[in-house]
Amino acid sequence: MSDAPVIEPPAETGSRLPDLVLLAQEESSEKRRALLRELTDHFFGSTQRTAAEDSLYDSVLTDLTAEMETAVRAELSARFALAPDAPRGLIRRLANDEACVATAVLRASTVLTDDDLLGVVRTKGQDHLRAVSQRTTVSEAVSDVIVERGDDNTLGTLLRNDGARLSRTASETAVERAKANPALHAATVQRKSLPPDLLNEMYFVVEARLRQNILERNASMDPALLEIALAAGRARVASEHGDLPSDYAECLAYVGELKAANQLTPTMLARFLRSGSRTSFLISLAQLADVDFHTAASIVEKKELDALALICKAADLDRALFLTFAVVILNTEENAMGKAQSYAKMYGDLQRDVALRTLRFWRMRRSAEAA
């Protein structure tokens, strides 16, 4: 015999529902499947229901569903996922079922509350978390748990959903994870609501296409939002740059003397670079562009010439000088001149105001370094 509780049908006439409730005591699994489908059809066919009927539907459907095989439960989940008046107990049960059953309601059911979703994302596996990540809207509270528990595949799904709201802390965590995983780069950079200071932290780890995306976002940013973003970034940036070169103090003093004598010119920078005075060149470049030493050093060491273009453009250096820098930096590579000229063309097309906006984020690191 079934363990389902005996449910007393309402004393009504002219309704098929009381008969269906009585049939719920049927022991045959085949007949119970037929009953489940008939009761579901009956639910969607009834335009007006009393509170008592809603409660009865919920109780009977939930009990019947518990004894059905996976395929039947998955079918039921798909059917009720978009119903705004779906029985709450049934939807909660389906949401906590195995992933192939739960996915439909987790993605779409508006019956589920934040508390329901938190219960799922705190205890279930990645398939459940990814389904929740695809909802039309995801609250910060739910997103925080997904960022904490989700793998990178799940995190990418969440980041690509503009309807998912992420707290500042969750956004910072997502960016740190994205820096280490190229598969997350596009989802992170293209996220519309990503705080601008965190967006600009992605600049040095993403490919050229995504770097251009960052520059375009910077160019279109509202000045008021830019100030808010910079304030948020300053509160976060810390000095984690590593050791300075052994000749840093000596070179810094020499560059200071040149600057005091008004001899720290762009031509002097080119002379430093050609002569191999790397530390003096980097100190001078950092001072002219008002960025920290380690940012300038990383750009030159990694031959990030598009980033070097931003620094030089912000410092208002002319195209010929940038070309000189590019040739010297690329001198060991095949077709160094051709590559340098290609970057020089990009340099000519780059707008100085875009470079300045981008460097304002990089300059936060200089402020942190001096603190």
Coordinates of C-alpha atoms in Angstrom, one line a residue:
M1 CA 0.0 0.0 0.0
S2 CA 1.0 3.6 -0.6
D3 CA 2.4 5.6 2.3
A4 CA 0.7 8.8 1.0
P5 CA -1.7 10.3 3.5
V6 CA -5.4 9.9 3.0
I7 CA -6.7 13.2 1.8
E8 CA -10.3 14.1 2.3
P9 CA -11.7 15.7 -0.8
P10 CA -13.8 18.9 -0.5
A11 CA -17.6 18.4 -0.6
E12 CA -18.2 20.0 -4.0
T13 CA -20.3 19.2 -6.9
G14 CA -19.7 19.8 -10.6
S15 CA -15.9 19.4 -10.2
R16 CA -13.6 16.6 -11.3
L17 CA -11.2 17.5 -8.6
P18 CA -12.8 15.4 -5.8
D19 CA -12.8 12.3 -8.0
L20 CA -9.1 12.8 -8.8
V21 CA -8.2 13.2 -5.2
L22 CA -9.9 9.9 -4.4
L23 CA -7.9 8.3 -7.2
A24 CA -4.7 9.3 -5.5
Q25 CA -5.1 6.3 -3.3
E26 CA -4.6 4.1 -6.4
E27 CA -1.7 1.6 -6.0
S28 CA -0.9 1.0 -9.6
S29 CA 2.1 3.1 -10.7
E30 CA 0.9 3.3 -14.3
K31 CA -2.5 4.6 -13.1
R32 CA -0.8 7.0 -10.8
R33 CA 1.2 8.4 -13.7
A34 CA -2.0 8.8 -15.7
L35 CA -3.6 10.4 -12.7
L36 CA -0.7 12.8 -12.2
R37 CA -1.0 14.0 -15.8
E38 CA -4.8 14.3 -15.6
L39 CA -4.5 16.3 -12.3
T40 CA -1.9 18.5 -13.9
D41 CA -4.2 19.1 -16.9
H42 CA -7.0 19.8 -14.5
F43 CA -4.9 22.4 -12.7
F44 CA -4.0 24.3 -15.8
G45 CA -7.6 24.1 -17.1
S46 CA -9.1 25.7 -14.0
T47 CA -9.1 29.4 -14.3
Q48 CA -10.6 30.1 -10.8
R49 CA -9.6 28.1 -7.7
T50 CA -10.3 28.6 -4.1
A51 CA -7.6 28.6 -1.4
A52 CA -8.7 25.2 -0.3
E53 CA -8.4 23.8 -3.8
D54 CA -4.9 25.3 -4.2
S55 CA -3.9 23.6 -1.0
L56 CA -5.3 20.4 -2.2
Y57 CA -3.6 20.5 -5.6
D58 CA -0.3 21.2 -3.8
S59 CA -0.7 18.3 -1.4
V60 CA -1.8 15.7 -3.9
L61 CA 0.6 16.7 -6.7
T62 CA 3.5 16.8 -4.3
D63 CA 2.7 13.3 -2.9
L64 CA 2.1 11.8 -6.4
T65 CA 5.4 13.4 -7.7
A66 CA 7.4 11.8 -5.0
E67 CA 6.6 8.3 -6.3
M68 CA 7.2 9.0 -10.0
E69 CA 10.3 8.2 -12.0
T70 CA 12.8 10.9 -13.0
A71 CA 11.4 11.4 -16.6
V72 CA 7.9 12.1 -15.2
R73 CA 9.2 14.5 -12.6
A74 CA 11.3 16.3 -15.2
E75 CA 8.2 16.6 -17.4
L76 CA 6.3 18.1 -14.5
S77 CA 9.1 20.5 -13.7
A78 CA 9.1 21.8 -17.2
R79 CA 5.4 22.2 -17.3
F80 CA 5.1 24.1 -14.0
A81 CA 8.3 26.2 -14.3
L82 CA 6.5 29.1 -16.0
A83 CA 3.3 29.0 -14.0
P84 CA 3.1 32.0 -11.6
D85 CA 0.4 30.2 -9.6
A86 CA 2.2 26.8 -9.4
P87 CA 1.8 25.0 -6.1
R88 CA 4.5 26.2 -3.8
G89 CA 5.2 22.9 -2.1
L90 CA 5.5 21.1 -5.4
I91 CA 7.9 23.7 -6.8
R92 CA 10.1 23.6 -3.7
R93 CA 10.2 19.8 -4.0
L94 CA 11.1 19.9 -7.6
A95 CA 13.8 22.6 -7.0
N96 CA 15.6 20.3 -4.6
D97 CA 15.3 17.2 -6.8
E98 CA 18.2 15.9 -8.9
A99 CA 19.5 18.4 -11.5
C100 CA 17.7 17.1 -14.6
V101 CA 14.4 17.6 -12.7
A102 CA 15.3 20.8 -10.8
T103 CA 16.8 22.8 -13.7
A104 CA 13.6 24.0 -15.3
V105 CA 12.1 25.5 -12.1
L106 CA 15.4 26.8 -10.8
R107 CA 15.9 28.8 -14.0
A108 CA 12.4 30.2 -14.3
S109 CA 9.9 29.7 -11.5
T110 CA 8.8 32.9 -9.9
V111 CA 7.2 30.9 -7.1
L112 CA 10.6 30.3 -5.5
T113 CA 11.7 32.9 -2.9
D114 CA 15.2 34.0 -2.1
D115 CA 15.1 31.8 0.9
D116 CA 14.2 28.9 -1.3
L117 CA 17.1 29.6 -3.7
L118 CA 19.6 30.1 -0.9
G119 CA 18.7 26.7 0.5
V120 CA 19.5 25.3 -2.9
V121 CA 22.7 27.1 -3.7
R122 CA 24.1 26.4 -0.2
T123 CA 23.6 22.7 -0.4
K124 CA 23.4 21.5 -4.0
G125 CA 25.9 20.8 -6.7
Q126 CA 27.2 22.9 -9.6
D127 CA 24.3 22.0 -12.0
H128 CA 21.8 23.4 -9.5
L129 CA 24.0 26.5 -9.0
R130 CA 24.3 27.1 -12.8
A131 CA 20.5 26.8 -13.2
V132 CA 19.9 29.5 -10.5
S133 CA 22.6 31.6 -12.2
Q134 CA 20.5 31.8 -15.3
R135 CA 17.4 33.2 -13.7
T136 CA 16.0 36.5 -15.1
T137 CA 17.0 38.1 -11.8
V138 CA 19.4 36.9 -9.1
S139 CA 19.7 38.8 -5.8
E140 CA 23.0 39.8 -4.3
A141 CA 22.5 37.4 -1.5
V142 CA 22.1 34.5 -3.8
S143 CA 24.9 35.6 -6.1
D144 CA 27.3 35.9 -3.1
V145 CA 26.8 32.2 -2.3
I146 CA 27.2 31.2 -6.0
V147 CA 30.5 33.2 -6.3
E148 CA 31.7 31.5 -3.1
R149 CA 30.7 27.9 -3.9
G150 CA 30.5 27.9 -7.7
D151 CA 33.3 26.5 -10.0
D152 CA 34.6 28.7 -12.8
N153 CA 32.0 27.3 -15.3
T154 CA 29.2 28.4 -12.9
L155 CA 30.9 31.7 -12.2
G156 CA 31.0 32.4 -16.0
T157 CA 27.3 31.7 -16.3
L158 CA 26.6 34.1 -13.5
L159 CA 28.8 36.9 -14.9
R160 CA 27.2 36.6 -18.3
N161 CA 23.7 37.2 -16.7
D162 CA 23.1 40.9 -16.5
G163 CA 20.1 40.2 -14.4
A164 CA 22.3 38.8 -11.6
R165 CA 23.3 41.5 -9.1
L166 CA 26.7 41.1 -7.5
S167 CA 27.8 42.8 -4.3
R168 CA 31.1 44.7 -4.3
T169 CA 32.8 41.9 -2.4
A170 CA 31.5 39.3 -4.8
S171 CA 32.6 41.4 -7.8
E172 CA 36.2 41.6 -6.3
T173 CA 36.3 37.9 -5.8
A174 CA 35.0 37.2 -9.3
V175 CA 37.7 39.5 -10.8
E176 CA 40.5 37.8 -8.9
R177 CA 39.4 34.5 -10.1
A178 CA 39.0 35.7 -13.7
K179 CA 42.5 37.0 -13.7
A180 CA 43.8 33.5 -13.4
N181 CA 41.4 31.9 -15.9
P182 CA 41.3 33.1 -19.5
A183 CA 38.0 31.3 -20.0
L184 CA 36.4 34.0 -17.7
H185 CA 38.0 37.0 -19.3
A186 CA 35.3 37.9 -21.8
A187 CA 32.4 37.3 -19.3
T188 CA 34.1 39.6 -16.8
V189 CA 35.1 42.4 -19.1
Q190 CA 31.8 42.4 -21.0
R191 CA 29.7 42.4 -17.8
K192 CA 27.8 45.7 -17.9
S193 CA 27.6 46.3 -14.2
L194 CA 31.2 45.5 -13.3
P195 CA 32.6 48.4 -11.3
P196 CA 34.9 50.4 -13.6
D197 CA 38.0 50.2 -11.3
L198 CA 37.7 46.3 -11.3
L199 CA 37.1 46.4 -15.1
N200 CA 40.4 48.2 -15.5
E201 CA 42.2 45.7 -13.3
M202 CA 41.5 43.2 -16.1
Y203 CA 43.4 45.3 -18.6
F204 CA 46.8 43.6 -18.2
V205 CA 45.5 40.0 -18.3
V206 CA 43.2 40.1 -21.3
E207 CA 43.7 39.9 -25.0
A208 CA 43.8 42.9 -27.3
R209 CA 40.1 42.7 -28.3
L210 CA 39.0 42.9 -24.7
R211 CA 41.5 45.6 -23.9
Q212 CA 39.8 47.7 -26.7
N213 CA 36.5 46.9 -25.0
I214 CA 37.8 48.3 -21.7
L215 CA 39.0 51.5 -23.5
E216 CA 35.7 52.0 -25.1
R217 CA 33.9 51.6 -21.8
N218 CA 36.3 54.2 -20.2
A219 CA 35.7 56.6 -23.1
S220 CA 31.9 56.5 -22.6
M221 CA 31.9 56.6 -18.8
D222 CA 30.0 59.4 -17.1
P223 CA 32.5 61.7 -15.2
A224 CA 30.5 61.4 -12.0
L225 CA 30.5 57.6 -12.2
L226 CA 34.2 57.8 -12.9
E227 CA 34.8 59.6 -9.6
I228 CA 32.7 57.1 -7.7
A229 CA 34.6 54.2 -9.3
L230 CA 38.0 55.8 -8.5
A231 CA 37.0 56.3 -4.8
A232 CA 35.9 52.7 -4.5
G233 CA 39.2 51.5 -6.1
R234 CA 41.3 53.7 -3.9
A235 CA 39.7 52.0 -0.9
R236 CA 40.8 48.6 -2.2
V237 CA 44.2 49.0 -3.8
A238 CA 47.1 47.8 -1.7
S239 CA 50.9 47.7 -2.3
E240 CA 51.7 44.2 -3.5
H241 CA 54.4 45.1 -6.0
G242 CA 57.5 43.2 -4.9
D243 CA 61.0 44.4 -4.5
L244 CA 62.6 47.4 -6.3
P245 CA 65.7 46.9 -8.4
S246 CA 69.1 47.3 -6.6
D247 CA 69.9 50.5 -8.5
Y248 CA 66.6 52.1 -7.9
A249 CA 67.7 54.6 -5.2
E250 CA 70.7 55.7 -7.2
C251 CA 68.6 56.1 -10.4
L252 CA 65.8 57.9 -8.6
A253 CA 68.3 60.5 -7.3
Y254 CA 69.8 61.0 -10.8
V255 CA 66.4 61.4 -12.4
G256 CA 65.5 63.8 -9.6
E257 CA 68.6 65.9 -10.5
L258 CA 67.6 65.9 -14.2
K259 CA 64.1 66.9 -13.3
A260 CA 65.2 69.8 -11.1
A261 CA 67.5 71.0 -13.9
N262 CA 64.6 70.8 -16.4
Q263 CA 66.6 68.1 -18.3
L264 CA 64.2 65.2 -17.9
T265 CA 62.9 65.4 -21.5
P266 CA 61.4 62.8 -23.8
T267 CA 64.7 62.7 -25.7
M268 CA 66.4 61.8 -22.4
L269 CA 64.0 58.9 -22.0
A270 CA 65.0 57.6 -25.4
R271 CA 68.7 57.9 -24.5
F272 CA 68.1 55.9 -21.3
L273 CA 66.4 53.1 -23.2
R274 CA 69.0 52.9 -26.0
S275 CA 71.9 52.9 -23.5
G276 CA 70.4 50.1 -21.4
S277 CA 69.7 52.4 -18.4
R278 CA 66.5 50.5 -17.8
T279 CA 65.8 51.6 -14.2
S280 CA 66.3 55.3 -15.1
F281 CA 64.0 54.9 -18.1
L282 CA 61.3 53.3 -16.1
I283 CA 61.5 55.9 -13.3
S284 CA 61.4 58.7 -15.8
L285 CA 58.5 57.1 -17.8
A286 CA 56.5 56.5 -14.5
Q287 CA 57.0 60.1 -13.4
L288 CA 56.1 61.6 -16.8
A289 CA 52.9 59.5 -16.9
D290 CA 52.3 59.7 -13.2
V291 CA 52.0 56.0 -12.7
D292 CA 53.8 53.7 -10.3
F293 CA 57.2 52.2 -11.1
H294 CA 56.0 48.6 -11.0
T295 CA 53.2 49.3 -13.5
A296 CA 55.7 50.9 -15.9
A297 CA 58.2 48.0 -15.3
S298 CA 55.6 45.3 -16.0
I299 CA 54.5 46.9 -19.2
V300 CA 58.1 47.1 -20.6
E301 CA 59.1 43.7 -19.3
K302 CA 56.1 42.0 -20.9
K303 CA 56.4 44.2 -24.0
E304 CA 52.8 45.4 -23.6
L305 CA 53.1 48.0 -26.3
D306 CA 49.4 48.9 -26.4
A307 CA 49.6 49.6 -22.6
L308 CA 52.9 51.6 -23.3
A309 CA 50.9 53.6 -25.9
L310 CA 48.4 54.6 -23.2
I311 CA 51.2 55.8 -20.9
C312 CA 53.0 57.7 -23.6
K313 CA 49.8 59.2 -25.0
A314 CA 48.8 60.3 -21.4
A315 CA 52.3 61.9 -21.1
D316 CA 51.6 63.7 -24.4
L317 CA 54.7 62.2 -26.1
D318 CA 54.8 62.4 -29.8
R319 CA 54.4 59.5 -32.2
A320 CA 58.0 59.4 -33.3
L321 CA 59.2 59.0 -29.8
F322 CA 56.8 56.2 -29.1
L323 CA 58.0 54.5 -32.3
T324 CA 61.5 54.8 -31.0
F325 CA 60.5 53.1 -27.7
A326 CA 58.7 50.4 -29.5
V327 CA 61.6 49.6 -31.8
V328 CA 64.1 49.4 -28.9
I329 CA 61.8 47.2 -26.8
L330 CA 61.1 44.8 -29.7
N331 CA 64.7 44.8 -31.1
T332 CA 65.2 41.1 -30.4
E333 CA 62.0 40.0 -32.2
E334 CA 61.6 39.1 -35.8
N335 CA 60.4 42.1 -37.9
A336 CA 60.7 44.5 -35.0
M337 CA 60.3 47.5 -37.2
G338 CA 57.2 46.3 -38.8
K339 CA 55.6 45.4 -35.5
A340 CA 56.7 48.8 -34.0
Q341 CA 55.1 50.7 -37.0
S342 CA 51.9 48.8 -36.5
Y343 CA 51.8 49.9 -32.9
A344 CA 52.7 53.4 -33.9
K345 CA 49.7 53.6 -36.2
M346 CA 47.5 52.5 -33.3
Y347 CA 49.2 55.2 -31.2
G348 CA 48.2 57.8 -33.8
D349 CA 44.6 56.7 -33.6
L350 CA 44.5 56.7 -29.8
Q351 CA 42.6 59.6 -28.2
R352 CA 44.5 61.2 -25.3
D353 CA 41.4 61.7 -23.2
V354 CA 40.8 57.9 -23.4
A355 CA 44.4 57.3 -22.3
L356 CA 44.0 59.7 -19.4
R357 CA 40.8 58.1 -18.1
T358 CA 42.4 54.7 -18.2
L359 CA 45.5 55.8 -16.4
R360 CA 43.5 57.3 -13.6
F361 CA 42.8 53.8 -12.5
W362 CA 46.4 52.8 -12.8
R363 CA 47.4 55.8 -10.8
M364 CA 45.5 54.5 -7.8
R365 CA 48.4 52.0 -7.5
R366 CA 50.9 54.8 -7.4
S367 CA 49.0 56.5 -4.5
A368 CA 48.9 53.1 -2.6
E369 CA 52.6 52.6 -3.2
A370 CA 53.4 56.0 -1.7
A371 CA 51.0 55.5 1.3

